[in-house]
């Protein structure tokens, strides 16, 4: 029997915690029989819920955590003052190698700050990034950074490209993901300094990465790239703009359907098709932002999600552990650092030859 | 009889020019009986089309322009070398006060560079911006900059806010447009330096502007602000991401409708409702990006548009002229400059009192 995957859960993070955390874990347990859970949170709240889920209870232990990081708490304050919070203890578990990964639906900023402090970053990564994935016309794509780093230099963007590419390969099972840099045009001279420099580095680096060059905003949903690399400000705006637009179109469709008696009859016939459409775009399917670049697997579930969404986030963590996300990233960054160090020498050699 | 509105048209700009330009002008003429046109372009191409449109011919004169600015031409080259192009001559007409505004579907960069060179900017405007408007859940909103200025400081953003607000009032007839600064969160401490400084200036300035503070990407389509202010990089990515997402959702709906016999029957009943939905989101309705901050009314139509889209772009120019966009902007910038100059003094006075 292969080794079990041990998942640390922040039982108290999220609007509907701890109920949705435990019910989400129960769904994930069915999908991934190889998992076991360590649940950090208020025992008096978690124990009764767990008692009602005997199959989950068989693979789960609760470790009491008195403190809770609230959503409006400043990340630095949470990190410095709450050393016994459910969030902190679940991250500590990864650091102590008692768990292979951690999933939390709590305060994103606090999770990033605490995880960075406790786990550190992978050698070669200057700053960790937040990544997520969502549907495109031809499947799905990963985008990063989504807000951890508002301003990024060329090195940051190159590192994000590596992190996102390995995530797409290991967690999403993509074979040769195409990496695109988000820009305002596809021509080489477009965009600002940092982005052009990042493109030049990605073209020059001898990484096993399929770099597609610059892509534009409309290329994201068109599925032109599998990994979309950008700074945290632009990524955050693009992600939320896409969400807002999808919601607006959905509300337009709803209005159209309700606009006439005939349209309502039409909907009765089309209902099954529309339900399939809704399932395809269900945000719960795409729940689970990942904190990439940390020396540990950290998955952030949306705070407002339900058990189904939380189970999807656990699923992302399981895939990352199962397919060796961390070890693959480490070896990619070794190649990158060797290459970047060798660049001046190689250039000289090339000039001599 | 009130004065006629004289519109200079770049007859050679756009994929389907000059045919769609003339046909678009003919549609606009029906909608706006007060307009007359000066058409700059190759006479041998334009004259036969105009001859077939006698009502348009009655209010239009053709002025021959031998040169054409191609789409792939570098803006600086077009500006410096093609001084007899249809684009340049139509902009010159505004400068010479032979026309009240100019509409072109040609090369955006060349249009911006040439218009800036020929017309200059309004006193108080450091850099002109590209603005456009599109549907939201509750109506429509204006966004700027969409790509003219990739990096913007606080002053630029404040100026864009004024320009966009006056555009929303004069061209779109909004009574008290709410202005929002695009950011990664709505709290005051969010975002980078420039954006926080711009927010502080907008709060402090004694402008007759309704400033709603920071908004996020999803707020755009939700219609939380009527004017969305951002730098050209972010604005360009957000606009194109929204377009791409709307297109993706539309293609998902099409697939859903075609996915089963029942759904197809449903569509027969719902067809009228879906056609109304399509009309509501028709990009041609929202055709017409405006170059704001120039000392003249310059409207850019999408290069790939047809006559209906081009007529909409002409309509935007007509509204701007009719409702005194330029004079309103000039007086707003006078208030702004007085206020900004007075700030240190007023602060001193306040300290003394």
Coordinates of N, CA, C and O in Angstrom, one line a residue, chain A residues 74 135-139 147 150-151 182-185 189-195 216-222 230-234 236-253 255-257 259-260 262-270 273-274 276-277 280-281, chain B residues 74 135-139 147 150-151 182-185 189-195 216-222 230-234 236-253 255-257 259-260 262-270 273-274 276-277 280-281:
Chain A
X74 N -5.4 42.1 10.6 CA -4.3 42.5 9.7 C -3.3 41.3 9.7 O -3.0 40.7 10.8
X135 N -12.2 28.2 -15.9 CA -12.5 27.6 -17.2 C -12.2 28.6 -18.4 O -12.2 29.8 -18.2
X136 N -11.8 28.0 -19.5 CA -11.6 28.7 -20.7 C -12.4 28.0 -21.8 O -13.0 27.0 -21.6
X137 N -12.4 28.6 -23.0 CA -13.2 28.0 -24.1 C -12.7 26.6 -24.4 O -13.5 25.8 -24.9
X138 N -11.5 26.3 -24.1 CA -10.9 25.0 -24.5 C -10.5 24.1 -23.3 O -9.7 23.2 -23.5
X139 N -10.9 24.5 -22.1 CA -10.5 23.7 -20.9 C -10.3 24.6 -19.7 O -11.3 25.2 -19.3
X147 N -2.6 38.7 -6.5 CA -2.7 39.8 -5.6 C -1.7 39.8 -4.4 O -1.7 40.7 -3.6
X150 N 1.8 43.3 -5.6 CA 1.2 44.3 -6.5 C 2.2 44.8 -7.6 O 1.8 45.0 -8.7
X151 N 3.4 44.9 -7.2 CA 4.4 45.3 -8.2 C 5.5 44.2 -8.3 O 6.0 43.7 -7.3
X182 N 1.0 38.1 -19.6 CA -0.2 39.0 -19.9 C 0.4 40.4 -20.2 O 1.1 41.0 -19.5
X183 N -0.1 41.0 -21.3 CA 0.4 42.3 -21.8 C -0.7 43.0 -22.6 O -1.8 42.5 -22.7
X184 N -0.4 44.2 -23.1 CA -1.4 44.9 -23.8 C -1.3 44.8 -25.3 O -1.9 45.4 -26.1
X185 N -0.5 43.8 -25.7 CA -0.3 43.5 -27.2 C 0.6 42.4 -27.3 O 1.3 42.0 -26.4
X189 N 7.8 44.5 -28.7 CA 8.1 45.8 -28.1 C 7.0 46.4 -27.2 O 7.2 47.5 -26.7
X190 N 5.9 45.7 -27.1 CA 4.8 46.1 -26.3 C 5.1 46.0 -24.8 O 5.9 45.2 -24.3
X191 N 4.3 46.8 -24.0 CA 4.4 46.7 -22.5 C 5.5 47.4 -21.9 O 6.3 48.1 -22.6
X192 N 5.6 47.3 -20.6 CA 6.6 48.1 -19.9 C 7.9 47.2 -19.7 O 7.9 46.0 -20.0
X193 N 8.9 47.9 -19.3 CA 10.2 47.3 -19.1 C 10.3 45.9 -18.5 O 10.8 45.0 -19.1
X194 N 9.6 45.8 -17.3 CA 9.7 44.5 -16.5 C 9.2 43.3 -17.4 O 9.8 42.2 -17.3
X195 N 8.1 43.6 -18.1 CA 7.5 42.5 -18.8 C 8.3 42.1 -20.0 O 8.4 40.9 -20.4
X216 N -2.9 38.7 -24.6 CA -3.8 39.9 -24.2 C -4.9 39.4 -23.3 O -5.2 38.2 -23.3
X217 N -5.6 40.3 -22.7 CA -6.7 40.0 -21.8 C -7.8 39.0 -22.4 O -8.2 38.1 -21.8
X218 N -8.1 39.2 -23.7 CA -9.1 38.4 -24.3 C -8.6 37.0 -24.6 O -9.4 36.0 -24.8
X219 N -7.3 36.8 -24.6 CA -6.7 35.5 -24.8 C -6.9 34.6 -23.6 O -6.8 33.3 -23.7
X220 N -7.1 35.1 -22.4 CA -7.3 34.3 -21.2 C -8.4 33.3 -21.4 O -8.2 32.1 -21.4
X221 N -9.6 33.9 -21.6 CA -10.8 33.0 -21.7 C -10.8 32.2 -23.0 O -11.4 31.1 -23.1
X222 N -10.1 32.7 -24.0 CA -10.0 32.0 -25.3 C -9.1 30.8 -25.2 O -9.1 29.9 -26.0
X230 N 1.4 37.2 -14.6 CA 1.2 38.7 -14.5 C 1.5 39.1 -13.1 O 1.7 38.3 -12.2
X231 N 1.6 40.4 -12.9 CA 1.8 40.9 -11.6 C 0.5 40.8 -10.8 O -0.5 40.7 -11.4
X232 N 0.6 41.0 -9.4 CA -0.5 40.7 -8.6 C -1.7 41.8 -8.8 O -2.8 41.4 -8.6
X233 N -1.3 43.0 -9.1 CA -2.3 44.0 -9.3 C -3.2 43.7 -10.6 O -4.4 43.5 -10.5
X234 N -2.5 43.4 -11.7 CA -3.2 43.1 -12.9 C -3.9 41.8 -12.8 O -5.1 41.7 -13.3
X236 N -5.2 40.3 -10.2 CA -6.3 40.4 -9.3 C -7.5 41.1 -10.1 O -8.6 40.7 -10.0
X237 N -7.1 42.2 -10.8 CA -8.2 42.9 -11.5 C -8.7 42.0 -12.6 O -9.9 42.0 -12.8
X238 N -7.8 41.3 -13.4 CA -8.3 40.5 -14.5 C -9.2 39.4 -14.0 O -10.3 39.1 -14.5
X239 N -8.8 38.7 -12.9 CA -9.6 37.6 -12.3 C -11.0 38.1 -11.9 O -12.0 37.5 -12.3
X240 N -11.0 39.2 -11.2 CA -12.3 39.7 -10.7 C -13.2 40.3 -11.8 O -14.4 40.2 -11.8
X241 N -12.5 40.9 -12.8 CA -13.2 41.4 -14.0 C -13.9 40.3 -14.7 O -15.1 40.4 -15.1
X242 N -13.2 39.2 -14.9 CA -13.8 38.0 -15.5 C -14.9 37.4 -14.7 O -16.0 37.1 -15.3
X243 N -14.8 37.3 -13.4 CA -15.9 36.9 -12.6 C -17.1 37.8 -12.7 O -18.2 37.3 -12.8
X244 N -16.8 39.1 -12.6 CA -17.9 40.0 -12.7 C -18.7 40.0 -14.1 O -19.9 40.0 -14.1
X245 N -17.9 39.8 -15.1 CA -18.5 39.7 -16.5 C -19.3 38.5 -16.6 O -20.4 38.5 -17.1
X246 N -18.8 37.3 -16.2 CA -19.5 36.1 -16.3 C -20.9 36.2 -15.5 O -21.9 35.7 -16.0
X247 N -20.8 36.8 -14.3 CA -22.0 37.0 -13.5 C -23.0 37.9 -14.2 O -24.2 37.7 -14.2
X248 N -22.5 39.0 -14.9 CA -23.4 39.9 -15.6 C -24.1 39.2 -16.7 O -25.3 39.3 -16.9
X249 N -23.3 38.4 -17.5 CA -23.9 37.7 -18.7 C -25.0 36.7 -18.1 O -26.1 36.6 -18.7
X250 N -24.6 36.0 -17.1 CA -25.6 35.1 -16.5 C -26.9 35.8 -16.1 O -28.0 35.3 -16.3
X251 N -26.8 37.0 -15.5 CA -28.0 37.7 -15.1 C -28.7 38.3 -16.3 O -30.0 38.3 -16.3
X252 N -28.0 38.6 -17.4 CA -28.7 39.0 -18.6 C -29.5 37.8 -19.2 O -30.6 37.9 -19.6
X253 N -28.9 36.6 -19.1 CA -29.6 35.4 -19.6 C -30.8 35.1 -18.8 O -31.9 34.9 -19.4
X255 N -32.6 37.3 -17.1 CA -33.6 38.3 -17.5 C -34.3 37.9 -18.8 O -35.5 38.1 -19.0
X256 N -33.4 37.5 -19.8 CA -34.0 37.1 -21.1 C -35.0 36.0 -21.0 O -36.0 36.0 -21.6
X257 N -34.6 35.0 -20.2 CA -35.5 33.8 -20.1 C -36.8 34.2 -19.4 O -37.9 33.7 -19.8
X259 N -38.2 37.1 -19.6 CA -38.8 38.3 -20.3 C -40.1 38.0 -21.0 O -40.9 38.9 -21.2
X260 N -40.4 36.8 -21.3 CA -41.6 36.5 -22.0 C -42.1 35.1 -21.7 O -41.4 34.2 -21.2
X262 N -43.1 32.9 -23.9 CA -42.5 32.0 -24.8 C -41.1 31.6 -24.4 O -40.8 30.4 -24.5
X263 N -40.4 32.5 -23.9 CA -39.0 32.2 -23.4 C -39.0 31.3 -22.2 O -38.2 30.4 -22.1
X264 N -40.0 31.5 -21.4 CA -40.2 30.6 -20.2 C -40.4 29.2 -20.7 O -39.9 28.2 -20.1
X265 N -41.3 29.0 -21.7 CA -41.6 27.7 -22.2 C -40.3 27.1 -22.8 O -40.0 25.9 -22.6
X266 N -39.6 27.9 -23.5 CA -38.3 27.5 -24.1 C -37.4 27.0 -23.1 O -36.7 26.0 -23.2
X267 N -37.4 27.7 -21.9 CA -36.4 27.3 -20.9 C -36.8 25.9 -20.3 O -35.9 25.1 -20.0
X268 N -38.1 25.5 -20.3 CA -38.5 24.2 -19.8 C -37.8 23.1 -20.6 O -37.3 22.2 -20.1
X269 N -37.8 23.4 -22.0 CA -37.1 22.4 -22.8 C -35.6 22.4 -22.7 O -34.9 21.4 -22.8
X270 N -35.1 23.6 -22.5 CA -33.6 23.8 -22.5 C -33.0 23.6 -21.1 O -31.8 23.6 -20.9
X273 N -29.9 21.4 -20.5 CA -28.7 22.0 -21.1 C -28.1 23.1 -20.3 O -26.9 23.2 -20.1
X274 N -29.0 24.0 -19.8 CA -28.6 25.1 -19.0 C -28.0 24.6 -17.6 O -27.1 25.3 -17.1
X276 N -26.4 21.9 -17.3 CA -25.0 21.4 -17.6 C -24.1 22.6 -17.7 O -22.9 22.6 -17.2
X277 N -24.6 23.7 -18.3 CA -23.8 24.9 -18.5 C -23.4 25.5 -17.1 O -22.3 25.9 -16.9
X280 N -20.7 23.5 -15.6 CA -19.4 23.8 -16.2 C -18.8 25.0 -15.7 O -17.6 25.1 -15.6
X281 N -19.6 26.0 -15.3 CA -19.0 27.3 -14.8 C -19.1 27.4 -13.3 O -18.9 28.5 -12.8
Chain B
X74 N 4.2 52.3 -37.7 CA 4.5 52.9 -36.4 C 3.9 54.3 -36.2 O 4.1 55.1 -37.1
X135 N -21.6 47.8 -21.5 CA -22.7 47.5 -20.6 C -22.3 47.0 -19.3 O -21.3 46.4 -19.1
X136 N -23.2 47.3 -18.3 CA -23.1 46.7 -16.9 C -24.4 46.2 -16.6 O -25.4 46.3 -17.3
X137 N -24.5 45.6 -15.4 CA -25.8 45.0 -15.0 C -26.9 46.1 -14.9 O -28.1 45.8 -15.0
X138 N -26.5 47.4 -14.6 CA -27.5 48.4 -14.4 C -27.4 49.5 -15.4 O -28.0 50.6 -15.2
X139 N -26.8 49.3 -16.6 CA -26.7 50.4 -17.6 C -25.4 50.3 -18.3 O -25.1 49.3 -19.0
X147 N -5.1 52.1 -22.6 CA -3.9 51.7 -23.2 C -2.9 52.8 -23.7 O -1.9 52.5 -24.2
X150 N 0.8 53.4 -20.2 CA 0.9 52.1 -19.5 C 1.2 52.4 -18.0 O 0.8 51.6 -17.2
X151 N 2.0 53.4 -17.7 CA 2.3 53.7 -16.3 C 1.8 55.1 -16.0 O 2.0 56.0 -16.8
X182 N -10.0 52.0 -9.9 CA -9.8 50.5 -9.9 C -8.6 50.1 -9.1 O -7.5 50.6 -9.2
X183 N -8.9 49.1 -8.2 CA -7.9 48.7 -7.2 C -8.1 47.2 -6.9 O -9.0 46.6 -7.4
X184 N -7.3 46.7 -6.0 CA -7.4 45.3 -5.6 C -8.2 45.1 -4.3 O -8.2 44.0 -3.8
X185 N -8.8 46.1 -3.8 CA -9.6 46.0 -2.6 C -10.2 47.4 -2.4 O -9.8 48.4 -3.0
X189 N -6.2 51.6 2.6 CA -4.8 51.3 2.6 C -4.3 50.3 1.4 O -3.2 50.0 1.2
X190 N -5.3 49.9 0.6 CA -5.0 48.9 -0.5 C -4.3 49.6 -1.7 O -4.5 50.8 -1.9
X191 N -3.6 48.8 -2.4 CA -3.1 49.3 -3.7 C -1.7 49.9 -3.6 O -1.2 50.1 -2.5
X192 N -1.2 50.4 -4.7 CA 0.1 51.0 -4.7 C 0.0 52.5 -4.5 O -1.1 53.1 -4.5
X193 N 1.2 53.1 -4.2 CA 1.3 54.5 -3.9 C 0.5 55.4 -4.8 O -0.3 56.2 -4.3
X194 N 0.6 55.3 -6.1 CA 0.0 56.2 -7.0 C -1.5 56.3 -6.9 O -2.1 57.3 -6.9
X195 N -2.1 55.1 -6.7 CA -3.5 55.0 -6.6 C -4.0 55.5 -5.3 O -5.1 56.2 -5.2
X216 N -13.3 47.2 -7.2 CA -12.6 46.1 -7.7 C -13.0 45.6 -9.0 O -14.1 46.0 -9.5
X217 N -12.3 44.7 -9.6 CA -12.6 44.2 -11.0 C -14.1 43.8 -11.2 O -14.7 44.1 -12.2
X218 N -14.6 43.0 -10.2 CA -16.0 42.5 -10.3 C -17.0 43.7 -10.2 O -18.1 43.5 -10.6
X219 N -16.6 44.8 -9.6 CA -17.5 45.9 -9.5 C -17.8 46.6 -10.9 O -18.8 47.3 -11.0
X220 N -16.9 46.4 -11.9 CA -17.1 47.0 -13.2 C -18.4 46.6 -13.8 O -19.3 47.4 -14.0
X221 N -18.5 45.3 -14.0 CA -19.8 44.8 -14.7 C -21.0 44.9 -13.7 O -22.1 45.0 -14.2
X222 N -20.7 44.9 -12.4 CA -21.8 45.1 -11.5 C -22.4 46.5 -11.5 O -23.5 46.8 -11.0
X230 N -8.3 54.0 -14.3 CA -7.2 53.2 -14.0 C -6.1 53.5 -15.0 O -6.2 54.3 -15.9
X231 N -4.9 52.9 -14.8 CA -3.8 53.1 -15.7 C -4.0 52.4 -17.0 O -4.9 51.4 -17.0
X232 N -3.3 52.7 -18.1 CA -3.6 52.1 -19.4 C -3.3 50.6 -19.5 O -3.9 49.9 -20.2
X233 N -2.3 50.1 -18.7 CA -2.0 48.7 -18.7 C -3.2 47.9 -18.1 O -3.8 47.0 -18.7
X234 N -3.6 48.3 -16.9 CA -4.7 47.6 -16.2 C -6.0 47.7 -17.0 O -6.7 46.8 -17.1
X236 N -6.5 48.3 -20.2 CA -6.5 47.5 -21.4 C -6.7 46.0 -21.1 O -7.5 45.3 -21.8
X237 N -6.0 45.5 -20.1 CA -6.2 44.1 -19.7 C -7.6 43.8 -19.2 O -8.3 42.8 -19.6
X238 N -8.2 44.7 -18.4 CA -9.5 44.5 -17.9 C -10.6 44.5 -19.0 O -11.4 43.7 -19.0
X239 N -10.5 45.5 -19.9 CA -11.4 45.6 -21.0 C -11.4 44.3 -21.8 O -12.4 43.7 -22.1
X240 N -10.2 43.9 -22.2 CA -10.1 42.7 -23.1 C -10.5 41.5 -22.3 O -11.0 40.5 -23.0
X241 N -10.2 41.4 -21.0 CA -10.6 40.2 -20.3 C -12.1 40.1 -20.2 O -12.7 39.0 -20.4
X242 N -12.8 41.3 -20.0 CA -14.2 41.3 -20.0 C -14.8 40.8 -21.4 O -15.7 40.0 -21.4
X243 N -14.2 41.4 -22.4 CA -14.6 41.0 -23.8 C -14.5 39.5 -24.0 O -15.4 38.8 -24.5
X244 N -13.3 39.0 -23.6 CA -13.0 37.5 -23.8 C -14.0 36.7 -23.0 O -14.4 35.6 -23.4
X245 N -14.3 37.1 -21.7 CA -15.1 36.3 -20.9 C -16.6 36.3 -21.4 O -17.2 35.2 -21.5
X246 N -17.0 37.5 -21.9 CA -18.4 37.5 -22.5 C -18.5 36.6 -23.7 O -19.5 35.9 -23.9
X247 N -17.4 36.6 -24.5 CA -17.4 35.8 -25.7 C -17.4 34.3 -25.3 O -18.1 33.4 -25.9
X248 N -16.6 33.9 -24.2 CA -16.6 32.5 -23.8 C -18.0 32.1 -23.3 O -18.4 31.0 -23.7
X249 N -18.6 32.9 -22.5 CA -19.9 32.5 -21.9 C -20.9 32.4 -23.1 O -21.7 31.4 -23.1
X250 N -20.8 33.3 -24.1 CA -21.7 33.2 -25.2 C -21.5 31.8 -26.0 O -22.4 31.2 -26.4
X251 N -20.2 31.4 -26.1 CA -19.9 30.2 -26.8 C -20.4 29.0 -26.0 O -20.8 28.0 -26.6
X252 N -20.3 29.1 -24.7 CA -20.8 28.0 -23.8 C -22.3 27.9 -24.0 O -22.9 26.8 -24.0
X253 N -23.0 29.0 -24.1 CA -24.5 29.0 -24.2 C -24.8 28.4 -25.6 O -25.7 27.5 -25.7
X255 N -23.1 26.2 -27.3 CA -22.9 24.8 -27.2 C -24.0 24.1 -26.4 O -24.5 23.0 -26.8
X256 N -24.5 24.8 -25.3 CA -25.5 24.2 -24.5 C -26.8 24.0 -25.3 O -27.5 23.0 -25.2
X257 N -27.1 25.1 -26.1 CA -28.3 25.0 -26.9 C -28.3 23.9 -28.0 O -29.2 23.3 -28.3
X259 N -26.6 21.2 -27.7 CA -26.2 19.9 -27.1 C -27.2 18.8 -27.1 O -26.9 17.7 -27.0
X260 N -28.5 19.2 -27.3 CA -29.6 18.2 -27.3 C -30.7 18.6 -28.2 O -30.9 19.8 -28.4
X262 N -33.9 18.4 -27.3 CA -34.8 19.2 -26.4 C -34.3 20.7 -26.3 O -35.2 21.6 -26.4
X263 N -33.0 20.8 -26.1 CA -32.5 22.2 -26.0 C -32.8 23.0 -27.3 O -33.1 24.2 -27.2
X264 N -32.6 22.3 -28.4 CA -32.9 23.0 -29.7 C -34.3 23.5 -29.8 O -34.6 24.6 -30.3
X265 N -35.2 22.6 -29.4 CA -36.7 23.0 -29.4 C -36.9 24.2 -28.4 O -37.6 25.1 -28.8
X266 N -36.2 24.1 -27.3 CA -36.3 25.2 -26.3 C -35.9 26.5 -26.9 O -36.5 27.5 -26.7
X267 N -34.8 26.4 -27.7 CA -34.3 27.6 -28.3 C -35.3 28.3 -29.3 O -35.4 29.5 -29.4
X268 N -36.1 27.4 -30.0 CA -37.1 28.0 -30.9 C -38.1 28.9 -30.1 O -38.4 30.0 -30.6
X269 N -38.4 28.4 -28.9 CA -39.3 29.3 -28.1 C -38.6 30.5 -27.6 O -39.2 31.6 -27.5
X270 N -37.4 30.3 -27.2 CA -36.6 31.4 -26.5 C -36.0 32.4 -27.5 O -35.4 33.4 -27.1
X273 N -36.2 36.2 -27.2 CA -35.5 36.7 -25.9 C -34.0 36.7 -26.1 O -33.3 37.6 -25.7
X274 N -33.5 35.6 -26.8 CA -32.0 35.6 -27.0 C -31.6 36.7 -28.0 O -30.5 37.2 -27.9
X276 N -32.9 39.5 -28.3 CA -32.9 40.8 -27.5 C -31.6 40.9 -26.7 O -31.0 41.9 -26.6
X277 N -31.2 39.7 -26.1 CA -30.0 39.6 -25.3 C -28.8 40.0 -26.1 O -27.9 40.7 -25.7
X280 N -28.6 43.6 -26.8 CA -28.1 44.3 -25.6 C -26.6 44.3 -25.5 O -26.0 45.2 -24.9
X281 N -26.0 43.2 -25.9 CA -24.6 43.1 -25.7 C -23.8 43.3 -27.0 O -22.6 43.1 -27.1

